[in-house]
PDB file of C-alpha atoms and ligand atoms in Angstrom:
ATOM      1  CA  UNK A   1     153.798 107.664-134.262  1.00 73.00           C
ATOM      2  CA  UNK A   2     150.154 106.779-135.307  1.00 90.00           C
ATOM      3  CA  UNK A   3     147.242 108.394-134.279  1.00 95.00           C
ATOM      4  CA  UNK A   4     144.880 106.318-132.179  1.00 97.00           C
ATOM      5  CA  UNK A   5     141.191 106.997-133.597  1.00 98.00           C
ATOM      6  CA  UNK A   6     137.759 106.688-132.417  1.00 98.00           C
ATOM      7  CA  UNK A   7     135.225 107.064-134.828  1.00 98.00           C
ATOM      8  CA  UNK A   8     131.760 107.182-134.644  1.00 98.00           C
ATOM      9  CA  UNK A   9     129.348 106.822-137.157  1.00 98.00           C
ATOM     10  CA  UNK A  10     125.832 107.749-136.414  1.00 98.00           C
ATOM     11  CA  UNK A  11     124.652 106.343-139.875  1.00 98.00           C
ATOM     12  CA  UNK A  12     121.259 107.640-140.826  1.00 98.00           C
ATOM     13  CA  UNK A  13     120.016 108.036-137.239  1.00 98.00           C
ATOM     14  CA  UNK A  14     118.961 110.205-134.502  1.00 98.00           C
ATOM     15  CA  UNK A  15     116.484 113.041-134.765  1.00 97.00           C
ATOM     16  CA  UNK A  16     118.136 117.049-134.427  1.00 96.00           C
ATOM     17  CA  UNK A  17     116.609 116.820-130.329  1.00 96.00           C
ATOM     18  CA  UNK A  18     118.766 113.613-129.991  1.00 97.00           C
ATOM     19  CA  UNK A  19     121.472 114.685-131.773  1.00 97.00           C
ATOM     20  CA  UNK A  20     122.380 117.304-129.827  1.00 96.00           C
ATOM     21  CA  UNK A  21     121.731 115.864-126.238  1.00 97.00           C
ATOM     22  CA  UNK A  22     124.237 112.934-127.746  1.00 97.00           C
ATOM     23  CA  UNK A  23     126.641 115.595-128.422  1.00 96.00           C
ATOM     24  CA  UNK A  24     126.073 117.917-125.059  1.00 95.00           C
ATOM     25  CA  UNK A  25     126.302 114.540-123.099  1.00 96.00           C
ATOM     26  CA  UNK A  26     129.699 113.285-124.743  1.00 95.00           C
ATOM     27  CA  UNK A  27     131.174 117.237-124.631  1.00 94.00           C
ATOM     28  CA  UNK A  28     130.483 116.464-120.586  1.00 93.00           C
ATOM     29  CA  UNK A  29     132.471 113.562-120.679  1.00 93.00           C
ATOM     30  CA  UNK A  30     135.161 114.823-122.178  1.00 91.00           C
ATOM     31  CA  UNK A  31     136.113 117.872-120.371  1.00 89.00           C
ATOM     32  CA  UNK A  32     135.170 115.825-117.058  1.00 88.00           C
ATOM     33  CA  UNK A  33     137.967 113.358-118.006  1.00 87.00           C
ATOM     34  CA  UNK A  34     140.595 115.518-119.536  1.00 82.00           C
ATOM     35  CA  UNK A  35     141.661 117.352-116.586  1.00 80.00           C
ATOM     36  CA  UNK A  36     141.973 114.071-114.789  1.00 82.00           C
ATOM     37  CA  UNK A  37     143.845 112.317-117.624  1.00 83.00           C
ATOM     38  CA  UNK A  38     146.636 114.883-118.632  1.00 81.00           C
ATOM     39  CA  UNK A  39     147.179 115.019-114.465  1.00 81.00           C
ATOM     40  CA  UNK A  40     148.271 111.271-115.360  1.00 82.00           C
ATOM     41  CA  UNK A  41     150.407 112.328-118.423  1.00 81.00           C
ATOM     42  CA  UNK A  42     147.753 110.632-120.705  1.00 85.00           C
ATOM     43  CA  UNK A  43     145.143 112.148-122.849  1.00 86.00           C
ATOM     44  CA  UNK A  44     142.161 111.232-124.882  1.00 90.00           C
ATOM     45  CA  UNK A  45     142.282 109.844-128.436  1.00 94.00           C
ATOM     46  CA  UNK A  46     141.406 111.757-131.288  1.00 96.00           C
ATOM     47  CA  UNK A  47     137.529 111.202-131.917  1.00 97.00           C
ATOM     48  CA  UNK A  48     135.713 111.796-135.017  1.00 98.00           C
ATOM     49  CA  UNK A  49     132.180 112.120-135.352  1.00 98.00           C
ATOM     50  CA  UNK A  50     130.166 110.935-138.537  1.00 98.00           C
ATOM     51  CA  UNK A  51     126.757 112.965-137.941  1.00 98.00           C
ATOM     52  CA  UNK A  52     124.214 112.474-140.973  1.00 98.00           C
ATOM     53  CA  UNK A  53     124.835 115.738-143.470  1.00 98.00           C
ATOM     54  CA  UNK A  54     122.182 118.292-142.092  1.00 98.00           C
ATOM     55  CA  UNK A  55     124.253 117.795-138.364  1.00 98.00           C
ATOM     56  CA  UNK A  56     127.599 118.361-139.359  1.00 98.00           C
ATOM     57  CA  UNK A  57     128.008 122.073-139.365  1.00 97.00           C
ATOM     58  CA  UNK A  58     125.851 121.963-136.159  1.00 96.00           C
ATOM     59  CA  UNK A  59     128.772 119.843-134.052  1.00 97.00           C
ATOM     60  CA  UNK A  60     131.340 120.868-136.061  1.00 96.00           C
ATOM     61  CA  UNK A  61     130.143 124.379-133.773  1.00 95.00           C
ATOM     62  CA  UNK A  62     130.060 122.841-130.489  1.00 93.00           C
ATOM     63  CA  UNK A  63     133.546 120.969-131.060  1.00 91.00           C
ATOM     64  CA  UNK A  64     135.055 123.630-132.783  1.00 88.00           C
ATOM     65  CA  UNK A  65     137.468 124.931-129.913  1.00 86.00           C
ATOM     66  CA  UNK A  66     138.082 121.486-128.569  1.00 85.00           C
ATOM     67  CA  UNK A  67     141.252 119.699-129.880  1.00 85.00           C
ATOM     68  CA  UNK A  68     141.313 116.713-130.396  1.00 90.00           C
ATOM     69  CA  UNK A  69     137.614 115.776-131.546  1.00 95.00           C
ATOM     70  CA  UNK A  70     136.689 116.538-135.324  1.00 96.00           C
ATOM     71  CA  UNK A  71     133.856 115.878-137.443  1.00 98.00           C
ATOM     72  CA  UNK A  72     133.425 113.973-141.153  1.00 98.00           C
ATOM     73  CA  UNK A  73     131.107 113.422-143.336  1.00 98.00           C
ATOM     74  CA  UNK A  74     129.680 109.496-144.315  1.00 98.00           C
ATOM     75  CA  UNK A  75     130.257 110.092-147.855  1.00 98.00           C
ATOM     76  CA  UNK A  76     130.990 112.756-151.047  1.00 98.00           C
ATOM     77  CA  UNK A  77     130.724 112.660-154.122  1.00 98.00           C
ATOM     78  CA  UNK A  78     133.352 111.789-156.502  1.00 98.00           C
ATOM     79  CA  UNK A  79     133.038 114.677-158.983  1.00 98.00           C
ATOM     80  CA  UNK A  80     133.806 118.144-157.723  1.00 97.00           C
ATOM     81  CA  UNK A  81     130.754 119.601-158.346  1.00 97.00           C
ATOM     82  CA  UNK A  82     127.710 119.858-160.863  1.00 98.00           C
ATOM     83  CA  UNK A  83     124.274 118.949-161.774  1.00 98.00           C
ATOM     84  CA  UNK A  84     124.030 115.880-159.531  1.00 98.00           C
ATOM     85  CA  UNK A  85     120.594 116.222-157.248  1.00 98.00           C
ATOM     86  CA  UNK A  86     120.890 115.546-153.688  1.00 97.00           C
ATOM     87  CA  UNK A  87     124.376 114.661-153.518  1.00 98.00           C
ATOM     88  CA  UNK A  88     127.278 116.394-151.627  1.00 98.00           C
ATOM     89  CA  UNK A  89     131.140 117.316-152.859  1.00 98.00           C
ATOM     90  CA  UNK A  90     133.925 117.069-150.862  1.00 98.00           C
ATOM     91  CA  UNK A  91     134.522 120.532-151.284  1.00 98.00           C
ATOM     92  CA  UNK A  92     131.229 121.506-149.251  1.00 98.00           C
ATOM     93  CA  UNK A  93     132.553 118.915-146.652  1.00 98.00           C
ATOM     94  CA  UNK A  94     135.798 120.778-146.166  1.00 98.00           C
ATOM     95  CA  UNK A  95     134.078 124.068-146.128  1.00 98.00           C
ATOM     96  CA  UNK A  96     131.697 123.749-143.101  1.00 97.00           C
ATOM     97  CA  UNK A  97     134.643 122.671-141.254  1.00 96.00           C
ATOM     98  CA  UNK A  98     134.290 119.224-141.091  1.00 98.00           C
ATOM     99  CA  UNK A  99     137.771 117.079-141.790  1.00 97.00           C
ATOM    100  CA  UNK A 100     137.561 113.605-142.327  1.00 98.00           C
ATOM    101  CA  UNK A 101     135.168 111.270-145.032  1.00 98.00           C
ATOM    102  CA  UNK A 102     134.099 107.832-144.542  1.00 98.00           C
ATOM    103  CA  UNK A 103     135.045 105.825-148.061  1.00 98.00           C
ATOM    104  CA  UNK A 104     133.899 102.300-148.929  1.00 98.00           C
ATOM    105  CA  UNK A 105     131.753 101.329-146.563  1.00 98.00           C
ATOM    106  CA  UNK A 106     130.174  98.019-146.691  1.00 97.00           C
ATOM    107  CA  UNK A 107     126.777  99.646-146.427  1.00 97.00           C
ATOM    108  CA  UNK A 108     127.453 102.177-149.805  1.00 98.00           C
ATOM    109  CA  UNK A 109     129.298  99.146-151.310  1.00 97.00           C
ATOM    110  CA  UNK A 110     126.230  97.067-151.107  1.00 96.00           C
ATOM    111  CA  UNK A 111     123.104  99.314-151.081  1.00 97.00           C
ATOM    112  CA  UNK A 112     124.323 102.185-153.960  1.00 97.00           C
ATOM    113  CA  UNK A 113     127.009  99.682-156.024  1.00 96.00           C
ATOM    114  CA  UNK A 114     129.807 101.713-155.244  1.00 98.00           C
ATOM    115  CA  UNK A 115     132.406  99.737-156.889  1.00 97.00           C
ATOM    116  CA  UNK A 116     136.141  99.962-156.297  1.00 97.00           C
ATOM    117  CA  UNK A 117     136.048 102.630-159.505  1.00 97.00           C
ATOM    118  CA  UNK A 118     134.100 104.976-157.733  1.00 98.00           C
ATOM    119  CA  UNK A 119     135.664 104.719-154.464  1.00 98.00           C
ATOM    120  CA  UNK A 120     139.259 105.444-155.995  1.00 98.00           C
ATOM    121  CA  UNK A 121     137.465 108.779-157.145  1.00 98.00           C
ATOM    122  CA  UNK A 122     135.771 109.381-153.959  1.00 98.00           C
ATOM    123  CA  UNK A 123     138.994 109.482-152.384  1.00 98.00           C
ATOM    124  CA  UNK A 124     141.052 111.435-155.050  1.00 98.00           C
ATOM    125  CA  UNK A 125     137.983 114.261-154.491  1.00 98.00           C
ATOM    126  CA  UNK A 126     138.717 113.690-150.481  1.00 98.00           C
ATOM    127  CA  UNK A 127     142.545 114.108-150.632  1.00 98.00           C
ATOM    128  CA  UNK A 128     141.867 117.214-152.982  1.00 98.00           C
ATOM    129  CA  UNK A 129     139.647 118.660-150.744  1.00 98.00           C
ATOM    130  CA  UNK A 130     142.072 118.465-148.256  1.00 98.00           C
ATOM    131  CA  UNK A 131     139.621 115.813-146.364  1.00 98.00           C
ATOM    132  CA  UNK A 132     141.184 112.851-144.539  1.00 98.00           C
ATOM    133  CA  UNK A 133     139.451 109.521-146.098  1.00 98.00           C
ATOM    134  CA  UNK A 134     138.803 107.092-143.812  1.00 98.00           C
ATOM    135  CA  UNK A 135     138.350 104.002-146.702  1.00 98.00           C
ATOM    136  CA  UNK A 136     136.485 100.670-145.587  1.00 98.00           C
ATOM    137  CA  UNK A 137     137.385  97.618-146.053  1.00 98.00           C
ATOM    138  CA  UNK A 138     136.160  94.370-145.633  1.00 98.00           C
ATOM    139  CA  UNK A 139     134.842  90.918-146.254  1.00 98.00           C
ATOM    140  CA  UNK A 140     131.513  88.994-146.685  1.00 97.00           C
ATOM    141  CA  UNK A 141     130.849  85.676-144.923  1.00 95.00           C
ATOM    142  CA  UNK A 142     131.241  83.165-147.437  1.00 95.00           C
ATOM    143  CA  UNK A 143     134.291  84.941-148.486  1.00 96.00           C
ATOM    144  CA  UNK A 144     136.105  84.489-144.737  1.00 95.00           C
ATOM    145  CA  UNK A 145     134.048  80.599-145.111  1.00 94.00           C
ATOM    146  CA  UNK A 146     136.457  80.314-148.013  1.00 96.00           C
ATOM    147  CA  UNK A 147     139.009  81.455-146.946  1.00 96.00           C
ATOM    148  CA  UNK A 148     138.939  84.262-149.617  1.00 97.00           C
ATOM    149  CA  UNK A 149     139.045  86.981-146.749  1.00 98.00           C
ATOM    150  CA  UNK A 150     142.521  88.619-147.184  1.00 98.00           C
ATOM    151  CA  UNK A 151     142.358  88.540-150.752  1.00 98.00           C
ATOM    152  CA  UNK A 152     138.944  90.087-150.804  1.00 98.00           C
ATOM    153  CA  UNK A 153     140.367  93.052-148.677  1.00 98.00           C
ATOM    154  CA  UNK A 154     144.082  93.503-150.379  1.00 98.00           C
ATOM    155  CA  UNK A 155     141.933  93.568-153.887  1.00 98.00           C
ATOM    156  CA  UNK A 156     139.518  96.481-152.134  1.00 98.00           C
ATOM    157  CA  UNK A 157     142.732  98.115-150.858  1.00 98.00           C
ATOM    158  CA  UNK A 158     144.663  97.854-153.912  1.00 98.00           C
ATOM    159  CA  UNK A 159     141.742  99.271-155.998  1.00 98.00           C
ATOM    160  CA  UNK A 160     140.277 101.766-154.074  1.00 97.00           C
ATOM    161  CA  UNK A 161     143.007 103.032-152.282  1.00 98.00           C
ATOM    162  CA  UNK A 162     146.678 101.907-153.347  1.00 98.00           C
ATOM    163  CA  UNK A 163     146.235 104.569-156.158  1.00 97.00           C
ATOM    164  CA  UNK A 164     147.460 106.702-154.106  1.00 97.00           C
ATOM    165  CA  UNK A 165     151.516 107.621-153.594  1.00 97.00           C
ATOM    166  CA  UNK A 166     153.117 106.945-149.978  1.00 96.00           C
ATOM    167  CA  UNK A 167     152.420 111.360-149.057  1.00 96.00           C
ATOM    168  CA  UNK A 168     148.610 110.885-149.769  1.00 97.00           C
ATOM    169  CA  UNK A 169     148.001 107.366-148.403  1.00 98.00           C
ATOM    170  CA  UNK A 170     150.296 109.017-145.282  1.00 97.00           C
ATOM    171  CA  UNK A 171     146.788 111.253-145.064  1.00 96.00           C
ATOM    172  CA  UNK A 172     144.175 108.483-144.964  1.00 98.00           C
ATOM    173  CA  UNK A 173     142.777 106.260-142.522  1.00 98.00           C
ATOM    174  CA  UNK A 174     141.819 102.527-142.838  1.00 98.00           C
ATOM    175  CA  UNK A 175     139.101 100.800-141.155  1.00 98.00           C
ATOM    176  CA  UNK A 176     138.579  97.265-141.207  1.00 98.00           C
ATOM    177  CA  UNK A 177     134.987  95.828-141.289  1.00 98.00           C
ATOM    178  CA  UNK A 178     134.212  92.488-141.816  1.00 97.00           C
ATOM    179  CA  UNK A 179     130.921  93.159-143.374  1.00 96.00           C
ATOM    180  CA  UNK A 180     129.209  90.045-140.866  1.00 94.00           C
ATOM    181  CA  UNK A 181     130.208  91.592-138.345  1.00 94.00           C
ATOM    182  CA  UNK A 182     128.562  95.398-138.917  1.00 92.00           C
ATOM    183  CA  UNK A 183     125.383  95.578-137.030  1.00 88.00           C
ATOM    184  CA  UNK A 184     125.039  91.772-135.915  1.00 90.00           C
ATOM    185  CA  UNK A 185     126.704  91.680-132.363  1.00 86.00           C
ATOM    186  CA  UNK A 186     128.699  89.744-134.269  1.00 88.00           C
ATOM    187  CA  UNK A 187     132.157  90.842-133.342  1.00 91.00           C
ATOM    188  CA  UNK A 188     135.499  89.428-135.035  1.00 92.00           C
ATOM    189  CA  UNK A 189     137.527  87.972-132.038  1.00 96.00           C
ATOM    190  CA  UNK A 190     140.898  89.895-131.353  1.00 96.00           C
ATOM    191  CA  UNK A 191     142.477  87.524-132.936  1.00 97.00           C
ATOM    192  CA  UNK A 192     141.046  87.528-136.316  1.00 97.00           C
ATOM    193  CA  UNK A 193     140.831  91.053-136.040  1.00 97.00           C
ATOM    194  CA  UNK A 194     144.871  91.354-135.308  1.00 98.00           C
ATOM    195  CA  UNK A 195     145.301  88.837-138.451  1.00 98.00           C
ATOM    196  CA  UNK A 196     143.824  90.959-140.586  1.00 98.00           C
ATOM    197  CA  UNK A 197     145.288  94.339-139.432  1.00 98.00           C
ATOM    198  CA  UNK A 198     148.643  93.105-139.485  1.00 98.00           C
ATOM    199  CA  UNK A 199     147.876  91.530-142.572  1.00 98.00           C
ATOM    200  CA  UNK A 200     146.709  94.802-144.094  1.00 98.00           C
ATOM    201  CA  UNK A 201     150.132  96.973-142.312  1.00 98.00           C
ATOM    202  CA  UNK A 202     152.225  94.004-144.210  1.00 98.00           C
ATOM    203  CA  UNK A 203     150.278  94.903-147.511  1.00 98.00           C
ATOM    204  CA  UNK A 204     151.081  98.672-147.147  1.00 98.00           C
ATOM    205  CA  UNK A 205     154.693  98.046-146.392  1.00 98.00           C
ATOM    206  CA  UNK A 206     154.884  95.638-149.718  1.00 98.00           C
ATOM    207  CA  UNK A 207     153.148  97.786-152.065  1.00 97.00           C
ATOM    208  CA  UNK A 208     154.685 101.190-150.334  1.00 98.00           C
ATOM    209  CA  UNK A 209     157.011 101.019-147.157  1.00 98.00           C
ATOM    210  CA  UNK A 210     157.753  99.568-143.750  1.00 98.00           C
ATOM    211  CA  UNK A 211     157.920 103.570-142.389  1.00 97.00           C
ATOM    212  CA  UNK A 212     154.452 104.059-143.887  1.00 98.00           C
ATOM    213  CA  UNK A 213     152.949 100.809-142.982  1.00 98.00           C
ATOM    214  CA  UNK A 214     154.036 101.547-139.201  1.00 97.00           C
ATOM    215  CA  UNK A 215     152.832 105.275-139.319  1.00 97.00           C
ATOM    216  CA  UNK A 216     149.220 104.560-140.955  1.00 98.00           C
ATOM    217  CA  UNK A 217     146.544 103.995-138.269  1.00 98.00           C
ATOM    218  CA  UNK A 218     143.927 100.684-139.052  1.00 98.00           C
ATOM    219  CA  UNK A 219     140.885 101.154-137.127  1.00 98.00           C
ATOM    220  CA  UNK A 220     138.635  98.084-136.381  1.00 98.00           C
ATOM    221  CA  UNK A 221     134.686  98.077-137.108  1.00 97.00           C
ATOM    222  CA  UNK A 222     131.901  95.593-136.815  1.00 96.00           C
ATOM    223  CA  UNK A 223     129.778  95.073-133.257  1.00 95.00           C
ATOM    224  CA  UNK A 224     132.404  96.869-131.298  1.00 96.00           C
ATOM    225  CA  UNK A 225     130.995  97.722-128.185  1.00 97.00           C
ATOM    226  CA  UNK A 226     131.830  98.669-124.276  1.00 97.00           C
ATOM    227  CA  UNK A 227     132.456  95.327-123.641  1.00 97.00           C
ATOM    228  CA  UNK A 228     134.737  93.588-126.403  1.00 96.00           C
ATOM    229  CA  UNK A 229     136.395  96.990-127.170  1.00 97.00           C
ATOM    230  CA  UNK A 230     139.768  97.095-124.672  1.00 97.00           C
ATOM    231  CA  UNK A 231     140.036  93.147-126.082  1.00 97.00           C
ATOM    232  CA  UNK A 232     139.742  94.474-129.630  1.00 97.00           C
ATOM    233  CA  UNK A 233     142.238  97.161-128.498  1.00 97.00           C
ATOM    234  CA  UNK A 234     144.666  95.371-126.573  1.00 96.00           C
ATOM    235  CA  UNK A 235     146.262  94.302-130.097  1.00 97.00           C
ATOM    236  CA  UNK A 236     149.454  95.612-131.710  1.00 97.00           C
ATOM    237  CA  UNK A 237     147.812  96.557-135.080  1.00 98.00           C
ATOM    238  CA  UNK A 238     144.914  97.435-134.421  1.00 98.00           C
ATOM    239  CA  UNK A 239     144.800 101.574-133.536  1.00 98.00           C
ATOM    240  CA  UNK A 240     141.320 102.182-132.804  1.00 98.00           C
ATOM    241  CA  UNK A 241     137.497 101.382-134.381  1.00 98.00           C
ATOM    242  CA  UNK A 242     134.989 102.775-136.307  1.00 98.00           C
ATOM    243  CA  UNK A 243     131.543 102.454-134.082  1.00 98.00           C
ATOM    244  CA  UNK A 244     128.102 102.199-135.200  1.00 98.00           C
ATOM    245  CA  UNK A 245     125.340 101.302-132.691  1.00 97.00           C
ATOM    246  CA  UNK A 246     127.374 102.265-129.732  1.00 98.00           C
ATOM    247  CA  UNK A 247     128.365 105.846-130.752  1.00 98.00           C
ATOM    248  CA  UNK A 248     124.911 106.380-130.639  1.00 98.00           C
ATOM    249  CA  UNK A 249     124.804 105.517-127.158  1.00 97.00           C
ATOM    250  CA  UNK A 250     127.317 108.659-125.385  1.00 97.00           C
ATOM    251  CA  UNK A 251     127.939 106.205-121.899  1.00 96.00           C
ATOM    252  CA  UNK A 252     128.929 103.457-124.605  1.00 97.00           C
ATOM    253  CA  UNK A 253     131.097 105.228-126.963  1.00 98.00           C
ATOM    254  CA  UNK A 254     133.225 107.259-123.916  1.00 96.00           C
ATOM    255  CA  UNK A 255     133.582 103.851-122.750  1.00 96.00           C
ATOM    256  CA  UNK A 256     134.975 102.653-125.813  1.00 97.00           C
ATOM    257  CA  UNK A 257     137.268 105.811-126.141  1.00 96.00           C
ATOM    258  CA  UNK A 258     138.342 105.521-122.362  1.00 94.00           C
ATOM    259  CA  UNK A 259     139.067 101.879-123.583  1.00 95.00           C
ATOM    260  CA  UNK A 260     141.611 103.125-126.451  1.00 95.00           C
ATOM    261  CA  UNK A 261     143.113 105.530-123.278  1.00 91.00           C
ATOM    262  CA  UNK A 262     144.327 102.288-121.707  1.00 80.00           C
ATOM    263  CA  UNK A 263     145.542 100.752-124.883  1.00 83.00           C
ATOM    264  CA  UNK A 264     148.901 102.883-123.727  1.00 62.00           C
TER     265      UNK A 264
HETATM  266  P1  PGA B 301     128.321  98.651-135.911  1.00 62.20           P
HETATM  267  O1  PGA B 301     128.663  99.453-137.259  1.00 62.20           O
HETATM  268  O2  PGA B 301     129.277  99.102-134.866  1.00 62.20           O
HETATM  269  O3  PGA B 301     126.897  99.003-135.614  1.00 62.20           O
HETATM  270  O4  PGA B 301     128.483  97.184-136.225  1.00 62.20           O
HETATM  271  C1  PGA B 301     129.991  99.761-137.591  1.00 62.20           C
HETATM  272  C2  PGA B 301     130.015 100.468-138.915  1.00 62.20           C
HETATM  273  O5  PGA B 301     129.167 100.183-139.766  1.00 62.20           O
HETATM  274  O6  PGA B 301     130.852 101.340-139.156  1.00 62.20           O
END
């Protein structure tokens, strides 16, 4: 069965003060809903947090004895380790405890020119790190304007990901982000967001198989919020989303989890 995932990522926000009354505020919420929820035979999706670097050991502590909510890191590096200033290996990820890696996202794409090179690496050092990749995908505007959107993502799939054979890509997560919609309040509708993800399961089971394609979980980022999330949701293929502004906000995100709770 696949995992249903929330994921929030904090991006390069929040001072250590907010940080933590984020996290103390969420850690509330949870353990005042989980009693209530397993009493109705359901339970919480996994969460994953994406603090910025100097945070992650910190709530990787205050989650550490709660199952079901993990931490990652927003990127690595994609050599192992060496004279590269300021930047972080996977292996120093894995090794504070943290379990999962954001790969690919529009933002790093854009800003830093990681190409689909780089990201293939990023996510070879992830998988041999023994750190779940979460690899984003995703178009631009006048790509979806013509009509280029699916091809735009398969290529960004098939490059930076498809390297991979069906017991590693088993281990990583895929979020789709349609880059116009990350940040804008510009949210895909369900429906285009249910194209694409069962446009993206079909791709898996083509290039891999139908068992895989049906066990991988496609997450759904881009203006996802406490109000368009249980629409977003609602759909067959798509397993959970990838938050930005809102998992900065601990009302908004547990809304958006409690959301994914519903989903069945
Ligand atoms: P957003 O960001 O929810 O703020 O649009 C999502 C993301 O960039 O992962």
């Amino acid at each position: 069965m696949r995992k249903k995932i929330v994921a929030g990522n904090w991006k390069m926000n929040l001072g250590l003060e907010e940080a933590k009354a984020l996290v103390s505020e969420l850690k509330v919420k949870i353990d005042h809903q989980k009693d209530s929820l397993q009493s109705h035979g359901q339970k919480l999706p996994e969460v994953v947090l994406f603090p910025a670097f100097p945070y992650i050991t910190r709530v990787v502590d205050i989650f550490t004895t709660y199952e079901g909510v993990s931490v990652g890191a927003q990127n690595c590096h994609h050599e192992e380790e060496g004279a590269f200033t300021g930047e972080v290996a996977a292996r120093m990820i894995k090794t504070v405890g943290a379990s999962h890696v954001i790969i690919g996202h529009s933002e790093r794409r854009s800003q830093f020119r990681e190409d689909d090179q780089l990201l293939a690496a990023k996510t070879k050092q992830a998988l041999k790190n023994g750190l779940t990749p979460v690899f984003c995908c995703g178009e631009v505007l006048p790509d979806r304007e013509n009509n280029q959107h699916f091809q735009v993502v398969a290529d960004q799939l098939q490059k930076g990901l498809f390297w991979m054979d069906d017991q590693q890509l088993a281990h990583a997560v895929i979020a789709y982000e349609p880059v116009w919609a990350i940040g804008t309040g510009k949210t895909a509708s369900p429906g285009q967001a249910q194209e694409m993800h069962a446009y993206i399961r079909k791709l898996i089971a083509d290039s891999y198989n139908q068992e895989l394609a049906d066990k991988m979980s496609i997450l759904y980022g881009g203006s996802c919020n406490a109000k368009n999330a249980a629409d977003l949701f609602s759909n067959p293929d798509v397993d959970g989303g990838l938050i930005g502004g809102a998992s900065l906000k601990p009302a908004d995100f547990f809304e958006i989890i409690l959301a994914l709770v519903n989903k069945g």
